[in-house]
mmCIF file of C-alpha atoms and ligand atoms in Angstrom:
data_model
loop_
_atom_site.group_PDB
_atom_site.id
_atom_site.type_symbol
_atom_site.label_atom_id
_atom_site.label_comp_id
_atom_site.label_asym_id
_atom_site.label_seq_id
_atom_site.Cartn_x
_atom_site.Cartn_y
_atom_site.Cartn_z
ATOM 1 C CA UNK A 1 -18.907 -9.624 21.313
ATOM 2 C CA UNK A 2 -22.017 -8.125 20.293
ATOM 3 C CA UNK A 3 -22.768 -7.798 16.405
ATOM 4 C CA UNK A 4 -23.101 -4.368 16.699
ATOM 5 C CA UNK A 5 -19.579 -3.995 17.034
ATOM 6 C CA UNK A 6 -18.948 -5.427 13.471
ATOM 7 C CA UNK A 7 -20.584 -2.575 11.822
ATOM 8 C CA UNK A 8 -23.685 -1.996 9.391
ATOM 9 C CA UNK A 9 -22.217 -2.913 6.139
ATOM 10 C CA UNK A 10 -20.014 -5.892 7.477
ATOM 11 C CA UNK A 11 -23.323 -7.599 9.197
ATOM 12 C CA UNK A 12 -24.856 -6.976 6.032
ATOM 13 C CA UNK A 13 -22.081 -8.744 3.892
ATOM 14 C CA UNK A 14 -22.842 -11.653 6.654
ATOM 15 C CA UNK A 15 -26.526 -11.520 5.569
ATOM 16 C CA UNK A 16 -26.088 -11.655 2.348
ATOM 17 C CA UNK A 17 -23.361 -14.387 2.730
ATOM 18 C CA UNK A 18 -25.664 -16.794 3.802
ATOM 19 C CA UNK A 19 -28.380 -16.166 1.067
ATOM 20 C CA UNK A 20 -30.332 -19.126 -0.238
ATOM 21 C CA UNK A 21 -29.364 -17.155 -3.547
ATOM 22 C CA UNK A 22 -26.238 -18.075 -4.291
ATOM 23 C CA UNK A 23 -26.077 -15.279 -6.621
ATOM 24 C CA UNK A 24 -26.641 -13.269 -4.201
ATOM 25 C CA UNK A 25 -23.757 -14.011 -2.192
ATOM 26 C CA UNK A 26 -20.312 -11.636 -1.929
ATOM 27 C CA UNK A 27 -17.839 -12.583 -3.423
ATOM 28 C CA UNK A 28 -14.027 -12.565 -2.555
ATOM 29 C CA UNK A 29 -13.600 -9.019 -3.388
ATOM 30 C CA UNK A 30 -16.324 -7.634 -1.440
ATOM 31 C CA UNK A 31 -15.668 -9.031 1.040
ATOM 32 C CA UNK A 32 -11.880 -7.960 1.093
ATOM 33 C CA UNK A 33 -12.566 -4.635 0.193
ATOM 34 C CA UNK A 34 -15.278 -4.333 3.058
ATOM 35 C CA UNK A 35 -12.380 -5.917 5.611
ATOM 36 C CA UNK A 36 -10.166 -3.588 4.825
ATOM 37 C CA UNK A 37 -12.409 -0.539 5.310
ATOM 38 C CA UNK A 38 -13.543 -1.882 8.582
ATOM 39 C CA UNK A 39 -10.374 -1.655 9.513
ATOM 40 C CA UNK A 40 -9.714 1.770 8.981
ATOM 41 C CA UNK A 41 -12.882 2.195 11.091
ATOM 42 C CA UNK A 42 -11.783 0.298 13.541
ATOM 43 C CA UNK A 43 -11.989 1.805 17.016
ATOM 44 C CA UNK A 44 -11.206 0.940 20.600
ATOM 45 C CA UNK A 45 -13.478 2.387 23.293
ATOM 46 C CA UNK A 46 -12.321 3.356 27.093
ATOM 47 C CA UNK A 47 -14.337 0.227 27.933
ATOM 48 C CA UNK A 48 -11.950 -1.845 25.609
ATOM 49 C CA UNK A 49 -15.280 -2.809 23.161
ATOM 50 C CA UNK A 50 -13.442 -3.043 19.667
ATOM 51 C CA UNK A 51 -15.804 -1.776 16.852
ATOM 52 C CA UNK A 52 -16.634 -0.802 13.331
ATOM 53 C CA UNK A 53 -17.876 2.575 13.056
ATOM 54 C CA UNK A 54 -19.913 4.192 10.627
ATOM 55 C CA UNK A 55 -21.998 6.642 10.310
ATOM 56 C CA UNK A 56 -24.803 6.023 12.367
ATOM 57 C CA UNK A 57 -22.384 4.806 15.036
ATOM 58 C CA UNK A 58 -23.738 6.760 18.254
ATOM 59 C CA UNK A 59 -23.488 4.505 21.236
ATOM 60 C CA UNK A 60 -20.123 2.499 21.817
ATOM 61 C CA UNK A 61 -21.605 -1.276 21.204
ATOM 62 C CA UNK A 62 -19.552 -2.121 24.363
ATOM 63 C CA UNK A 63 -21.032 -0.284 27.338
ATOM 64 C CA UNK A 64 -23.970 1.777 25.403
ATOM 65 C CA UNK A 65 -21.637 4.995 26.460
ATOM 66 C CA UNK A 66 -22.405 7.857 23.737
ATOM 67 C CA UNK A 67 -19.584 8.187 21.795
ATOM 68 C CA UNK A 68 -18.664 11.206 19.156
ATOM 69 C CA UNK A 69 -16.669 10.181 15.501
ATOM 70 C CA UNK A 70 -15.613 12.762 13.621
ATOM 71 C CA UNK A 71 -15.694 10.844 10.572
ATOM 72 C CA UNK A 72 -14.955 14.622 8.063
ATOM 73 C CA UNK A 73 -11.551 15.666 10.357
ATOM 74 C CA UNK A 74 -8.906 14.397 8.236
ATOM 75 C CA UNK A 75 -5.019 14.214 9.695
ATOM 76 C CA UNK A 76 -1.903 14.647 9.100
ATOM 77 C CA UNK A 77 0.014 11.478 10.483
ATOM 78 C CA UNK A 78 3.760 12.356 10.956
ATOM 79 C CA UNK A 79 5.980 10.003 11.885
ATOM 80 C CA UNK A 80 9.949 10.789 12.370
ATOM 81 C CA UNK A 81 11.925 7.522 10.885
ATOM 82 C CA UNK A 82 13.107 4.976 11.659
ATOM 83 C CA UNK A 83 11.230 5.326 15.434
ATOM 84 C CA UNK A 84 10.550 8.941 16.469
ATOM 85 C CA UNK A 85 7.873 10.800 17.661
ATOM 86 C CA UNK A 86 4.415 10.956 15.255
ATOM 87 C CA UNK A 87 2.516 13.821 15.748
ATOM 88 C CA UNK A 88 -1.572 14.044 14.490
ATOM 89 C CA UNK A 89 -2.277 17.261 12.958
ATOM 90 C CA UNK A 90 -5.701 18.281 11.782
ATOM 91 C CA UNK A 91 -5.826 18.865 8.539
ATOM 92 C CA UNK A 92 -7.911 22.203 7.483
ATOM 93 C CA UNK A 93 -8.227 23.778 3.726
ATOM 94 C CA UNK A 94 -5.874 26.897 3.663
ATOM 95 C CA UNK A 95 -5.065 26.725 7.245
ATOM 96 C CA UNK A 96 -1.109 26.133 7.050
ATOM 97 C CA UNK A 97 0.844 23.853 8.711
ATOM 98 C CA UNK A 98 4.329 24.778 9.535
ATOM 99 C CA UNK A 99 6.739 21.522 10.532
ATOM 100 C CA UNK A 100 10.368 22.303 12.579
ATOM 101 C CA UNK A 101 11.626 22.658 15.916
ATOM 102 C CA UNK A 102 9.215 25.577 17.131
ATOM 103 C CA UNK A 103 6.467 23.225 17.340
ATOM 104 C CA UNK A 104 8.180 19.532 17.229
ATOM 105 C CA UNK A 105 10.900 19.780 20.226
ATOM 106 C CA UNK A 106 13.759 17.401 20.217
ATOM 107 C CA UNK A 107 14.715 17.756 16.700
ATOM 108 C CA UNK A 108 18.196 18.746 16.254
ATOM 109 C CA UNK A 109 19.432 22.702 15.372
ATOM 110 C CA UNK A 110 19.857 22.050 11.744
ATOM 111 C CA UNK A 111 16.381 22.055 11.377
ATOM 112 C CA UNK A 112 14.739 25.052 11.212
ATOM 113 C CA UNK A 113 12.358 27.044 13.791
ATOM 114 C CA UNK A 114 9.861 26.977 10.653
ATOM 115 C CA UNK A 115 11.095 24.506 8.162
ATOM 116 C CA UNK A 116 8.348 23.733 6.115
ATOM 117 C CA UNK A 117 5.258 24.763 5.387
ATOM 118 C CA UNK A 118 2.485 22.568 3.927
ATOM 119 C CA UNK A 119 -0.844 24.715 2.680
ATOM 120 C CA UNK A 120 -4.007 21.653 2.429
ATOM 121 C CA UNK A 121 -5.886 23.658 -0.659
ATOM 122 C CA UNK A 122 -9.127 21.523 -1.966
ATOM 123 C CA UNK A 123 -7.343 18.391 -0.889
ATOM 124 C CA UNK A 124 -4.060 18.804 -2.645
ATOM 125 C CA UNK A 125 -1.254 20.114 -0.163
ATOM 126 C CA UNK A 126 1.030 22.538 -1.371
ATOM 127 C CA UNK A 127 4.730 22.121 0.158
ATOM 128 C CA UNK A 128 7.347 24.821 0.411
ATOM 129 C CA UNK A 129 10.524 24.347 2.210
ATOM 130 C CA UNK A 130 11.066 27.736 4.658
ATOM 131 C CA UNK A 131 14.042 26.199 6.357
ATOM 132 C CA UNK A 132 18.323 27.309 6.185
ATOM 133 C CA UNK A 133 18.936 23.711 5.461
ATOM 134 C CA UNK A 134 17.145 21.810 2.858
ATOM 135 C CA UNK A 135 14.178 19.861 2.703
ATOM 136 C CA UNK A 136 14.194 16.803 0.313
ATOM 137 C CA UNK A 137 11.369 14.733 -1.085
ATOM 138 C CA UNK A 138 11.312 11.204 -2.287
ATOM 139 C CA UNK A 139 10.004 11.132 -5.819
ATOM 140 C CA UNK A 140 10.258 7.444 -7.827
ATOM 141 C CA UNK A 141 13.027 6.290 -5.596
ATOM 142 C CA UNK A 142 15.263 9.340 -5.962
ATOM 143 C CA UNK A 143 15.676 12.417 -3.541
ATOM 144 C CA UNK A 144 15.078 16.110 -5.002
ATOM 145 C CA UNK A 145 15.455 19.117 -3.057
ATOM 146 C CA UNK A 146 12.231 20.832 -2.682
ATOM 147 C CA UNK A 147 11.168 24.023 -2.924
ATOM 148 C CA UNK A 148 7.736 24.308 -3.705
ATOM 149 C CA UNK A 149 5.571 21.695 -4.944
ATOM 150 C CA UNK A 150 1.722 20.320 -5.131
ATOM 151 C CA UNK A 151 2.143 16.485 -4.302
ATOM 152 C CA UNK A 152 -1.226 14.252 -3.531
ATOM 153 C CA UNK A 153 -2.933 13.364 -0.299
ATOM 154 C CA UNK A 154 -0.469 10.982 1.039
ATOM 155 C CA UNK A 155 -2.067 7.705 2.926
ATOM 156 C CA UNK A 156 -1.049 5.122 4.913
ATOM 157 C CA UNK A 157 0.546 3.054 2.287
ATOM 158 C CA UNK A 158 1.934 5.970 0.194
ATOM 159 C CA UNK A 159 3.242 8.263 2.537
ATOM 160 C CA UNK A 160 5.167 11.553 1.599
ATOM 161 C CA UNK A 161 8.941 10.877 1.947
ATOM 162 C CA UNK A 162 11.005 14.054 3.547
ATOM 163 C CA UNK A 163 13.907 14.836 4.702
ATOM 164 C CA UNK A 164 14.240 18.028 6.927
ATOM 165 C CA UNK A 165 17.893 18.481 7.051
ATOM 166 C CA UNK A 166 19.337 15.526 8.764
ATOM 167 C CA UNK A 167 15.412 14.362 10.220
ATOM 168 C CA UNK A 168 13.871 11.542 7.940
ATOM 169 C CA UNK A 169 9.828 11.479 8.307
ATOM 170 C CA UNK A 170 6.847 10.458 6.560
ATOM 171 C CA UNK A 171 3.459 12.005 6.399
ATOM 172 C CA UNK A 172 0.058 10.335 5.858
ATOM 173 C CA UNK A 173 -3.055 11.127 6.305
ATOM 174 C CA UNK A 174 -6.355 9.278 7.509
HETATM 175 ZN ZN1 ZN B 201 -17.602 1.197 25.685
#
């Protein structure tokens, strides 16, 4: 594995690990907070080169190939519980997106054509059910029917909790 593939700020946490100073060392929660971003930045190439990517990231550190990260296109990640489809969906400011059968096949009838809507507006999305059936959301460990609500950027590990009729899903982001 080349070094390259461990990305800027992780080679220079190396560096710096290994100072004569020892001052100048990381220490444990550097180090775990770098780890844990690399991960998110973690990448596989066609070639199979695993890699940190950052922002000067340009060639794959693999095969030299030229490779294009879109590090500002945020996603929705939706994932239908407990192990149905997930669907990416590119998350734009007040371009809506609308969640239910028309675009996610294989859901069942009670679920609506349109069933809900979710408007991204300066990084807050806006929910409103649409649907015949209802939509309910997951708020401190109890479910409330929604209608319209602001709710935060989900992520990863705090996902937004739904249920679109009978369909249980999550949605995160990137
Ligand atoms: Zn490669």
């Amino acid at each position: 594995m080349k070094a390259a593939a461990l990305g800027q700020e992780l080679i220079d946490l190396f560096d710096r690990g290994f100072s004569l100073d020892p001052l100048a060392r990381p220490g444990p929660d550097e180090w775990r907070r770098a780890l844990i971003r690399a991960l998110h930045n973690c990448w596989v190439h066609d070639c199979g080169q695993a890699f940190v990517a950052d922002k000067t990231t340009v060639n794959c550190p693999g095969c030299g190939a030229a490779i294009f990260i879109l590090q500002t296109v945020s996603q929705l990640k939706i994932q239908f519980l407990p192990a149905g489809p997930r669907y990416g969906v590119e998350l734009k400011d007040r371009v809506p997106i609308v969640l239910g059968r028309n675009n996610m096949p294989g859901l069942s009838p009670v679920v609506s054509g349109r069933h809900l809507e979710i408007l991204p507006s300066q990084g807050k999305p806006l929910l409103r059910h649409v649907g015949r059936n209802p939509t309910l959301i997951l708020q401190k460990g109890q479910w409330y029917q929604l209608k319209e609500a602001w709710v935060d950027m989900p992520t990863i590990a705090e996902p937004i909790q739904l249920r679109l009729a009978d369909h249980e899903l999550n949605i995160g982001s990137n």
